[in-house]
Structures are given as C-alpha cells and as structure tokens.
Tab-separated table of C-alpha atoms in Angstrom:
chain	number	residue	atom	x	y	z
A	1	UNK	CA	0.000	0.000	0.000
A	2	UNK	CA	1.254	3.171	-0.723
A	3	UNK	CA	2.156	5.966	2.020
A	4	UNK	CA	-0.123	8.888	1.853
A	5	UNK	CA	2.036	12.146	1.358
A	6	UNK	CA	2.148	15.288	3.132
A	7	UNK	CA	0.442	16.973	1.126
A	8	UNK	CA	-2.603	14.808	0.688
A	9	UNK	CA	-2.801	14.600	3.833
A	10	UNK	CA	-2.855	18.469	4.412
A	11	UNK	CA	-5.220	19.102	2.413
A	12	UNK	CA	-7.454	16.402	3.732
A	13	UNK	CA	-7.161	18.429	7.127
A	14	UNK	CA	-8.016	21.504	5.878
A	15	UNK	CA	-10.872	20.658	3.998
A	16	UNK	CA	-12.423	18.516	6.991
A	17	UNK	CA	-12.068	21.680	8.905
A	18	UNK	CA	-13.185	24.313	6.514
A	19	UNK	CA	-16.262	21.836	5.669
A	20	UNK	CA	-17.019	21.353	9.806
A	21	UNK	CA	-16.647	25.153	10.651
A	22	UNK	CA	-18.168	26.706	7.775
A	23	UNK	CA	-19.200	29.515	10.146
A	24	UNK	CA	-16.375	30.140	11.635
A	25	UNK	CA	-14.583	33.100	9.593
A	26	UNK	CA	-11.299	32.347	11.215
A	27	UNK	CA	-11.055	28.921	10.232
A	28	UNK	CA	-12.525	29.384	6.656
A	29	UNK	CA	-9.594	32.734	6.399
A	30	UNK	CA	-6.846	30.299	7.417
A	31	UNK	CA	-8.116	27.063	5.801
A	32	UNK	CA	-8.062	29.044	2.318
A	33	UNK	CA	-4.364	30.628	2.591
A	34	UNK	CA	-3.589	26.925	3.650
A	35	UNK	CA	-5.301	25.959	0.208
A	36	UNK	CA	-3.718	28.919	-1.907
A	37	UNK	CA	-0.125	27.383	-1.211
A	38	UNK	CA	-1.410	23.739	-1.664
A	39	UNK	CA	-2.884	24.541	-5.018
A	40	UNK	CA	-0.047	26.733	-5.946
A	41	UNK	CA	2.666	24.184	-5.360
A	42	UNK	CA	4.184	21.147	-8.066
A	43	UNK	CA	1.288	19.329	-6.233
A	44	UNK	CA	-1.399	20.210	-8.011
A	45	UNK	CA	-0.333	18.328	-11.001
A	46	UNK	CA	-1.508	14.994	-9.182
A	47	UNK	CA	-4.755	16.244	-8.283
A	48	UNK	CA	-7.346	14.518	-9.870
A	49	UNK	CA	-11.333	15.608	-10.893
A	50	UNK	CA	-12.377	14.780	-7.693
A	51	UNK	CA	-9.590	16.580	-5.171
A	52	UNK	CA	-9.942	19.782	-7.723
A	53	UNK	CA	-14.241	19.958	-7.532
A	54	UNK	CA	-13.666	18.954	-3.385
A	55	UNK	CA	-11.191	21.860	-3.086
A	56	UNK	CA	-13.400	23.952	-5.165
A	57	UNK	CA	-16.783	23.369	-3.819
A	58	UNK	CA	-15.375	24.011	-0.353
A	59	UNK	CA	-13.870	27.741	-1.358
A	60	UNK	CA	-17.485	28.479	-2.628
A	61	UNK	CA	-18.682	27.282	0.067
A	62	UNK	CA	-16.560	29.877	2.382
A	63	UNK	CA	-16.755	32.646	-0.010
A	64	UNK	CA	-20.326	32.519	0.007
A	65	UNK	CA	-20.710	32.408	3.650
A	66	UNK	CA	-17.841	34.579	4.262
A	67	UNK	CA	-18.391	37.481	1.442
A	68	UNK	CA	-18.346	40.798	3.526
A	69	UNK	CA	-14.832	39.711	4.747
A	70	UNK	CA	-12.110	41.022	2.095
A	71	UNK	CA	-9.796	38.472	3.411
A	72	UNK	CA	-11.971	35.482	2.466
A	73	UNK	CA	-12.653	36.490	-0.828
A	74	UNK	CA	-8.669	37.660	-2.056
A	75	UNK	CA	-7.939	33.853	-1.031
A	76	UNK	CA	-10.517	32.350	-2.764
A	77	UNK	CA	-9.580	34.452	-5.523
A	78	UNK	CA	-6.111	33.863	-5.665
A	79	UNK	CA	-6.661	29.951	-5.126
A	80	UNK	CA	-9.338	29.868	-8.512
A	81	UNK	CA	-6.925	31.203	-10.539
A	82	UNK	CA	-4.428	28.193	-9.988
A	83	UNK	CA	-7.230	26.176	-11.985
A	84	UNK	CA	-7.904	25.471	-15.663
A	85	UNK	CA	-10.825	28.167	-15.761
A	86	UNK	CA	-13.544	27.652	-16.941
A	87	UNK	CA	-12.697	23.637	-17.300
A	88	UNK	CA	-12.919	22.818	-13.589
A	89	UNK	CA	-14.857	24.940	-12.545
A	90	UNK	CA	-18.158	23.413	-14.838
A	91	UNK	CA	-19.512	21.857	-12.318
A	92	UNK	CA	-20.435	24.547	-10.186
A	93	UNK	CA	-20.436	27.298	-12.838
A	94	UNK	CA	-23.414	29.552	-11.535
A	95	UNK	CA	-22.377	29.744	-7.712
A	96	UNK	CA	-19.232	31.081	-9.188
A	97	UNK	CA	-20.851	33.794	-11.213
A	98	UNK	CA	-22.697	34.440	-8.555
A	99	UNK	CA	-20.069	35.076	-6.348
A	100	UNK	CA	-17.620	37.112	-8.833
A	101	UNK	CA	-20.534	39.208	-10.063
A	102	UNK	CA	-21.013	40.159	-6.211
A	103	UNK	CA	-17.345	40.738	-6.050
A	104	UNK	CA	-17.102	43.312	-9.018
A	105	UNK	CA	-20.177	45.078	-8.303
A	106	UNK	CA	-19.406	46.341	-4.923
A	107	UNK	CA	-18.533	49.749	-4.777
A	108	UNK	CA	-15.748	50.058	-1.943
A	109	UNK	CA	-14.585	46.736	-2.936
A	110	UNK	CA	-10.732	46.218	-2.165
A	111	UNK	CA	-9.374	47.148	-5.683
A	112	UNK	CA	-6.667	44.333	-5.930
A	113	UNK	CA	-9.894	41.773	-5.050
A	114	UNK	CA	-12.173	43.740	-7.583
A	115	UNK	CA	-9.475	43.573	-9.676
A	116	UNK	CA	-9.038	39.387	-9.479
A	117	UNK	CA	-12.703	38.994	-9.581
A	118	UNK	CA	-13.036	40.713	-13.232
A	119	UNK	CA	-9.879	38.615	-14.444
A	120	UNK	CA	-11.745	35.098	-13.427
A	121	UNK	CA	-15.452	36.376	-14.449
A	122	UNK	CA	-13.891	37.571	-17.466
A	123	UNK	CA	-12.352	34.309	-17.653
A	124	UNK	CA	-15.936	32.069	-17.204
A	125	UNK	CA	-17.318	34.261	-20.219
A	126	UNK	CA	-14.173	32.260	-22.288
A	127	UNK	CA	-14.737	29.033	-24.159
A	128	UNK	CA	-18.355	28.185	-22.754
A	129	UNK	CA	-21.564	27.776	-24.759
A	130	UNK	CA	-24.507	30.063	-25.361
A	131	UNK	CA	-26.371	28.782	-22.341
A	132	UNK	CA	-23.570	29.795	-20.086
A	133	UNK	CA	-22.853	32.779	-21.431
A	134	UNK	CA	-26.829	33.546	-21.062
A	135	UNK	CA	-26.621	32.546	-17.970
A	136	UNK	CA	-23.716	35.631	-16.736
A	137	UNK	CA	-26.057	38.042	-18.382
A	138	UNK	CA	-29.193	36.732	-16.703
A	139	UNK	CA	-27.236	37.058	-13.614
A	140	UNK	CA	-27.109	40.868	-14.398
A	141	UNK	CA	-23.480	40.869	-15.399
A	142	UNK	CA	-23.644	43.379	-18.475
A	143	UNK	CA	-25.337	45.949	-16.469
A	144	UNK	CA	-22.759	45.337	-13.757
A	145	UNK	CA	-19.542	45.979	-16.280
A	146	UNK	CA	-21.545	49.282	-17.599
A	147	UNK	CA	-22.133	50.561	-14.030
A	148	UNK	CA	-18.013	49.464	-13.944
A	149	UNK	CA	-17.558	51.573	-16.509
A	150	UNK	CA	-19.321	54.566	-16.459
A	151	UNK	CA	-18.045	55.312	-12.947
A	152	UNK	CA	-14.949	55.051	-14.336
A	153	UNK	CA	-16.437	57.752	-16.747
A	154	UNK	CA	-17.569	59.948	-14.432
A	155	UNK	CA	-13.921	60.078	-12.564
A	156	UNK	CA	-11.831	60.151	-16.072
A	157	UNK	CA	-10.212	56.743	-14.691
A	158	UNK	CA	-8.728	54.397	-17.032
A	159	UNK	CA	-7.619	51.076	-15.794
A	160	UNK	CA	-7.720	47.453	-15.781
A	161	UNK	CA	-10.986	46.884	-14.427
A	162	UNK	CA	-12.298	49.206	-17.068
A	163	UNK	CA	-10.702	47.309	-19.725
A	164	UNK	CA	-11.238	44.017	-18.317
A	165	UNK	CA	-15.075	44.986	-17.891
A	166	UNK	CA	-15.574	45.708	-21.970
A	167	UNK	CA	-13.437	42.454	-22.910
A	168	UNK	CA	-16.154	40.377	-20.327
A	169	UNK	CA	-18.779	41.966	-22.731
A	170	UNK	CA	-17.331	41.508	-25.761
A	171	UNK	CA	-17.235	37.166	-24.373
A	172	UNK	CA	-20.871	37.538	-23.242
A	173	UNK	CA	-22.173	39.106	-26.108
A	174	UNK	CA	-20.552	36.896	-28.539
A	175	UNK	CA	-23.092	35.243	-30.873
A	176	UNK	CA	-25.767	35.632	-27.895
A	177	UNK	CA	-28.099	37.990	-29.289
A	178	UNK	CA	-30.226	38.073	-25.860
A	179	UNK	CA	-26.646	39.572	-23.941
A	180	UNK	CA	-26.508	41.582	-27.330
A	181	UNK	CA	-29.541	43.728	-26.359
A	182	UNK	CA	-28.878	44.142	-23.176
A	183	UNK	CA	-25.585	45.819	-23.739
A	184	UNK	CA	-27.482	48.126	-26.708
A	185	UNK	CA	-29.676	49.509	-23.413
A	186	UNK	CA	-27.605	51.793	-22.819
A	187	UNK	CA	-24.485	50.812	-23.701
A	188	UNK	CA	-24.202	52.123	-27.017
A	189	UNK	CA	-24.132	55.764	-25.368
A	190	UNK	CA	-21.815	54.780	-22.772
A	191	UNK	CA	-19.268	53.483	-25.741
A	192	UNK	CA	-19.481	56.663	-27.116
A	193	UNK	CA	-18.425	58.544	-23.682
A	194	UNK	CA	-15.830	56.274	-23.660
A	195	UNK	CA	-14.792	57.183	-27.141
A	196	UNK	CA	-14.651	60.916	-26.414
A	197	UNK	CA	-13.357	60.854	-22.948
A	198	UNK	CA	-10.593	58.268	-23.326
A	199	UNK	CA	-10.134	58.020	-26.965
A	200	UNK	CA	-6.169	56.909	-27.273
A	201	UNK	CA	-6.126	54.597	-24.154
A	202	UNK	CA	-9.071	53.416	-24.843
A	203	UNK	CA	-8.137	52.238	-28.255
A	204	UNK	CA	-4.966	51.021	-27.018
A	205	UNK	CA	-6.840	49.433	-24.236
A	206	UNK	CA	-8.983	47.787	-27.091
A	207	UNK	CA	-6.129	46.415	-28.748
A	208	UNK	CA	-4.497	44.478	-26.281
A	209	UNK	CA	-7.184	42.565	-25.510
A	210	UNK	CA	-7.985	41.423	-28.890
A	211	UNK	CA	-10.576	43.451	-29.692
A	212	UNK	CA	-10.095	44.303	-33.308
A	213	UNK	CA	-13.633	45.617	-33.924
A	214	UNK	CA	-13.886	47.803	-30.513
A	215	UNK	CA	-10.495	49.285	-31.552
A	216	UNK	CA	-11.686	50.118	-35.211
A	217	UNK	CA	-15.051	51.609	-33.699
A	218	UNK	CA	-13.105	54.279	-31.636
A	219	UNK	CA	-11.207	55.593	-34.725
C-alpha cells in the first residue's frame, strides 16, 4: 500500500475543517491561505477531478458564507486562478458567477480583489456555450460591467478593471443575441463617452485585448 504524502494529507485536514466550521470566519480565512499554497505548489499536477471539484466546492462554500470579509474572498480568488478556468470549474459554474458578479459590483470593494474577480469572471465568459454565457447576463453581469464603466467615466479613470469589464462583454455578447440587447440599453451611449473621454487609451486598451472591432469603432 502506498504511504499517503504530506500533502494529501494536508489538504485532507483543511478541507475537513473548513467543511465542519463553515461559520467560523477564522477557520474558513486560514483554511483558504492553507489551500492557496497547496494549489499553488508542483502538487497540483496529481490532483485529480475529484480533489480539484472537493477543493473547489469548499472555497465556494466559504466565499459565500464569508463574502463581507475582504480576506476570504482575495484567497478564494487567488486559489481559482491556480485552476484550468472555466474547465474545472463546470460543475459549479453559476455559484461562481454568482459570487464574482457580487465581487465586481461592490462599490468600496478592495481594488486588488475587484481587480481578481473581473480577471476570473472575465475568464468564465471564455470558451463556454450560449447557455452559459446567457446565464452571466441573466445574472445581471452586463449591467454590472456598464455601471463598472461609467463610474470610471464619471472620474476620467482608465484602468484594468475598465478594460477588463468591456473584454467580459465583448465574451458575453458573442453570438448571444439576448446579452446583445442588453448591452445596446444603454451601452451604445456609454461606448461613445468612452470614445470621447478616453479616446487613445481606450483604443490602445482595445487592442491588447484582442478586440479588433472595438479598436476600429473608436477611430
């Protein structure tokens, strides 16, 4: 039989305990930096479907119960992005959204977390089908990125979660014609404030993500 190693058994522990004391915030804030350096680590490579939707389910889990707490959420954060996204991360697809979408929308949010959360909801909109991709923009996620981005607007600030917000829609809207309209409420205007406020970054903003069209629109 062969001897269990370290690190199986570690994160054994820490799951058992995150899973146990779900509602204790102290446990769930250590139990997920333990995670972030087990996931992080050569390790990872012999964790199979099972260990990965375990150690997923269990930061939902914690990040659901725990979401005022900045703490809780930069860990579970930091810890997604260690997996294939959106591959592992199938299984339990709309409690993610749901939890990134929360993330993004808050207004004092940490920035670095805010920040995070637009990189990984940016990354769900990538690769998936038509139903997912309905699914982000039933959860309200296009109005979300224009709220993003007009209070960007409004304070003449250009930056990454600006950018990161009009590459989510330009996933979310691709051949979905239902996320198409609801980016054309209102969004159309808000492109052209964009245009006239930001024009050059903007563009160049536009181009570095890909987005051939969006930088031939603001010509």
């Amino acid at each position: 039989m062969r001897p269990v190693s370290i690190h199986t058994l570690l994160w054994i522990v820490v799951l058992a305990s995150m899973t146990r004391h779900l509602n204790d915030k102290h446990i769930q804030i250590a139990g997920s930096a333990s995670l972030f350096y087990l996931v992080k680590g050569e390790e990872r490579a012999n964790f199979n479907v099972g260990i990965r939707r375990k150690i997923i389910k269990c930061l939902l889990d914690a990040m659901g119960c725990h979401r005022s707490y900045t703490t809780m959420l930069r860990n579970g954060c930091l810890t997604m992005i260690h997996f294939k996204i959106p591959q592992d991360v199938l299984f339990d697809y709309e409690r993610l959204v749901d939890i990134l979408l929360y993330i993004v929308s808050q207004y004092d949010q940490d920035e670095f977390v805010q920040r995070i959360g637009i990189y990984l909801l940016n990354s769900l909109a990538c690769q998936v089908d038509g139903g997912q991709k309905r699914l982000v923009g039933d959860k309200g996620a296009i109005k979300i990125m224009l709220q993003l981005i007009n209070g960007r607007l409004r304070t003449h600030t250009s930056d990454e979660v600006m950018e990161t917000a009009w590459s989510t829609m330009w996933n979310v809207t691709d051949e979905t014609p239902v996320n198409c309209e609801r980016f054309l409420d209102g969004g159309s205007e808000l492109f052209l404030g964009v245009k006239v406020v930001f024009y050059g970054r903007s563009r160049t903003a536009a181009e570095k993500h890909d987005g051939t069209c969006w930088a031939m629109w603001l010509r």
